[in-house]
C-alpha cells in the first residue's frame, strides 16, 4: 500500500527593509551629493515602488562603490584613495537600512602635459 501525502509550506518573508540613509564620510575633495549620484542604490523616492532601488543588496553596493571610482574627475583623483570599509546596519525593527561608506583620501596629485607650441623651422 502506497501511503503518500502532500505538505504545503506557506512562507511569509515580511516587508523588505528600505534604505533610509546613505552617508559618505571622510571626503574633502568631493561633494557627497556628487558621489551619491553615481549610486544605483537610493533612499526611497516616488518611483522606488517600480525601480526597487531603495532595497539593499550587497552586490549593488559593491557595484556602486566601483561606479564612484569611475566617475571621479581624473585630475582630482588621489593616488591612494579608498572607499572602505562599508558599514551596513539595520534598525531594531528590521525595517530600515543605514549605509556608511568611509573614504580615505590620499595625497592630491596633478598631471602636467607640458608646453604646447609650434615649430616654424620645419621644411
Short mmCIF file of C-alpha atoms in Angstrom, two decimals:
data_model
loop_
_atom_site.label_atom_id
_atom_site.label_comp_id
_atom_site.label_asym_id
_atom_site.label_seq_id
_atom_site.Cartn_x
_atom_site.Cartn_y
_atom_site.Cartn_z
CA UNK A 1 0.00 0.00 0.00
CA UNK A 2 1.40 3.37 -1.07
CA UNK A 3 0.86 5.97 1.60
CA UNK A 4 1.86 9.39 0.30
CA UNK A 5 0.77 12.77 1.43
CA UNK A 6 1.17 16.35 0.47
CA UNK A 7 2.66 19.06 2.65
CA UNK A 8 2.35 22.73 1.78
CA UNK A 9 4.59 25.36 3.33
CA UNK A 10 3.49 28.97 3.47
CA UNK A 11 6.47 31.29 3.92
CA UNK A 12 5.94 34.94 4.80
CA UNK A 13 9.21 36.82 4.39
CA UNK A 14 7.70 40.06 5.66
CA UNK A 15 8.31 43.54 4.34
CA UNK A 16 11.58 44.38 2.61
CA UNK A 17 13.87 46.69 4.58
CA UNK A 18 14.31 50.08 2.89
CA UNK A 19 17.48 52.14 2.66
CA UNK A 20 16.81 55.16 4.86
CA UNK A 21 20.21 56.83 4.72
CA UNK A 22 23.48 56.63 2.78
CA UNK A 23 26.39 58.53 4.31
CA UNK A 24 29.79 59.12 2.77
CA UNK A 25 32.27 60.09 5.47
CA UNK A 26 35.78 61.47 5.12
CA UNK A 27 35.62 63.10 1.71
CA UNK A 28 37.05 66.59 1.41
CA UNK A 29 37.90 66.88 -2.28
CA UNK A 30 34.42 65.87 -3.49
CA UNK A 31 30.84 66.81 -2.67
CA UNK A 32 28.88 63.96 -1.05
CA UNK A 33 25.92 64.59 -3.37
CA UNK A 34 28.16 64.19 -6.43
CA UNK A 35 29.40 60.82 -5.19
CA UNK A 36 25.86 59.70 -4.30
CA UNK A 37 24.70 60.50 -7.85
CA UNK A 38 26.88 57.60 -9.04
CA UNK A 39 24.93 55.18 -6.84
CA UNK A 40 22.15 52.94 -8.14
CA UNK A 41 21.01 52.39 -4.54
CA UNK A 42 18.93 55.27 -3.21
CA UNK A 43 16.78 56.29 -0.32
CA UNK A 44 13.04 55.90 -1.08
CA UNK A 45 11.52 58.28 -3.58
CA UNK A 46 8.28 58.47 -5.58
CA UNK A 47 9.39 55.88 -8.16
CA UNK A 48 11.07 53.37 -5.81
CA UNK A 49 7.98 51.15 -5.91
CA UNK A 50 8.90 50.49 -9.55
CA UNK A 51 12.71 50.65 -9.60
CA UNK A 52 13.23 48.94 -6.23
CA UNK A 53 16.45 50.97 -5.93
CA UNK A 54 15.74 51.53 -2.23
CA UNK A 55 16.20 47.82 -1.44
CA UNK A 56 19.62 46.84 -0.13
CA UNK A 57 21.78 44.33 -1.98
CA UNK A 58 25.41 43.56 -1.18
CA UNK A 59 26.15 43.14 -4.89
CA UNK A 60 24.58 46.51 -5.76
CA UNK A 61 26.56 48.26 -3.03
CA UNK A 62 29.80 46.74 -4.35
CA UNK A 63 28.92 47.86 -7.88
CA UNK A 64 28.05 51.35 -6.61
CA UNK A 65 31.44 51.64 -4.93
CA UNK A 66 33.06 50.85 -8.27
CA UNK A 67 30.84 53.41 -10.03
CA UNK A 68 32.03 56.13 -7.65
CA UNK A 69 35.65 55.38 -8.51
CA UNK A 70 34.87 55.61 -12.24
CA UNK A 71 33.08 58.98 -12.14
CA UNK A 72 35.63 60.87 -10.06
CA UNK A 73 37.24 63.64 -12.13
CA UNK A 74 40.65 62.36 -13.17
CA UNK A 75 42.73 65.48 -12.32
CA UNK A 76 41.34 65.31 -8.79
CA UNK A 77 41.77 61.60 -8.21
CA UNK A 78 44.18 60.92 -5.43
CA UNK A 79 46.91 58.34 -5.69
CA UNK A 80 45.68 56.12 -2.88
CA UNK A 81 42.01 56.91 -2.29
CA UNK A 82 39.91 54.08 -0.93
CA UNK A 83 36.19 53.61 -0.34
CA UNK A 84 36.41 51.14 2.52
CA UNK A 85 35.20 49.86 4.83
CA UNK A 86 31.48 49.92 4.11
CA UNK A 87 29.22 49.66 7.13
CA UNK A 88 25.65 48.47 6.81
CA UNK A 89 23.35 48.50 9.81
CA UNK A 90 19.71 47.60 10.21
CA UNK A 91 17.23 49.14 12.63
CA UNK A 92 15.98 47.05 15.57
CA UNK A 93 12.56 46.66 13.90
CA UNK A 94 14.34 45.42 10.73
CA UNK A 95 12.58 47.94 8.51
CA UNK A 96 15.36 50.46 7.85
CA UNK A 97 18.90 50.10 6.48
CA UNK A 98 21.68 52.63 7.04
CA UNK A 99 24.80 52.59 4.87
CA UNK A 100 28.04 54.38 5.73
CA UNK A 101 30.99 54.49 3.37
CA UNK A 102 34.31 55.69 4.74
CA UNK A 103 36.53 57.46 2.24
CA UNK A 104 40.24 57.71 2.85
CA UNK A 105 41.72 60.32 0.57
CA UNK A 106 45.39 60.14 -0.30
CA UNK A 107 47.62 62.98 -1.35
CA UNK A 108 46.29 65.02 -4.26
CA UNK A 109 48.36 64.88 -7.40
CA UNK A 110 48.13 66.57 -10.77
CA UNK A 111 49.34 65.57 -14.17
CA UNK A 112 51.21 68.09 -16.30
CA UNK A 113 51.30 67.63 -20.04
CA UNK A 114 53.95 70.24 -20.72
CA UNK A 115 54.06 73.10 -23.17
CA UNK A 116 52.25 73.12 -26.44
CA UNK A 117 53.74 75.20 -29.21
CA UNK A 118 54.56 75.11 -32.87
CA UNK A 119 57.76 74.77 -34.72
CA UNK A 120 58.46 77.14 -37.58
CA UNK A 121 61.76 75.65 -38.68
CA UNK A 122 60.30 72.57 -40.41
CA UNK A 123 60.92 72.47 -44.17
#
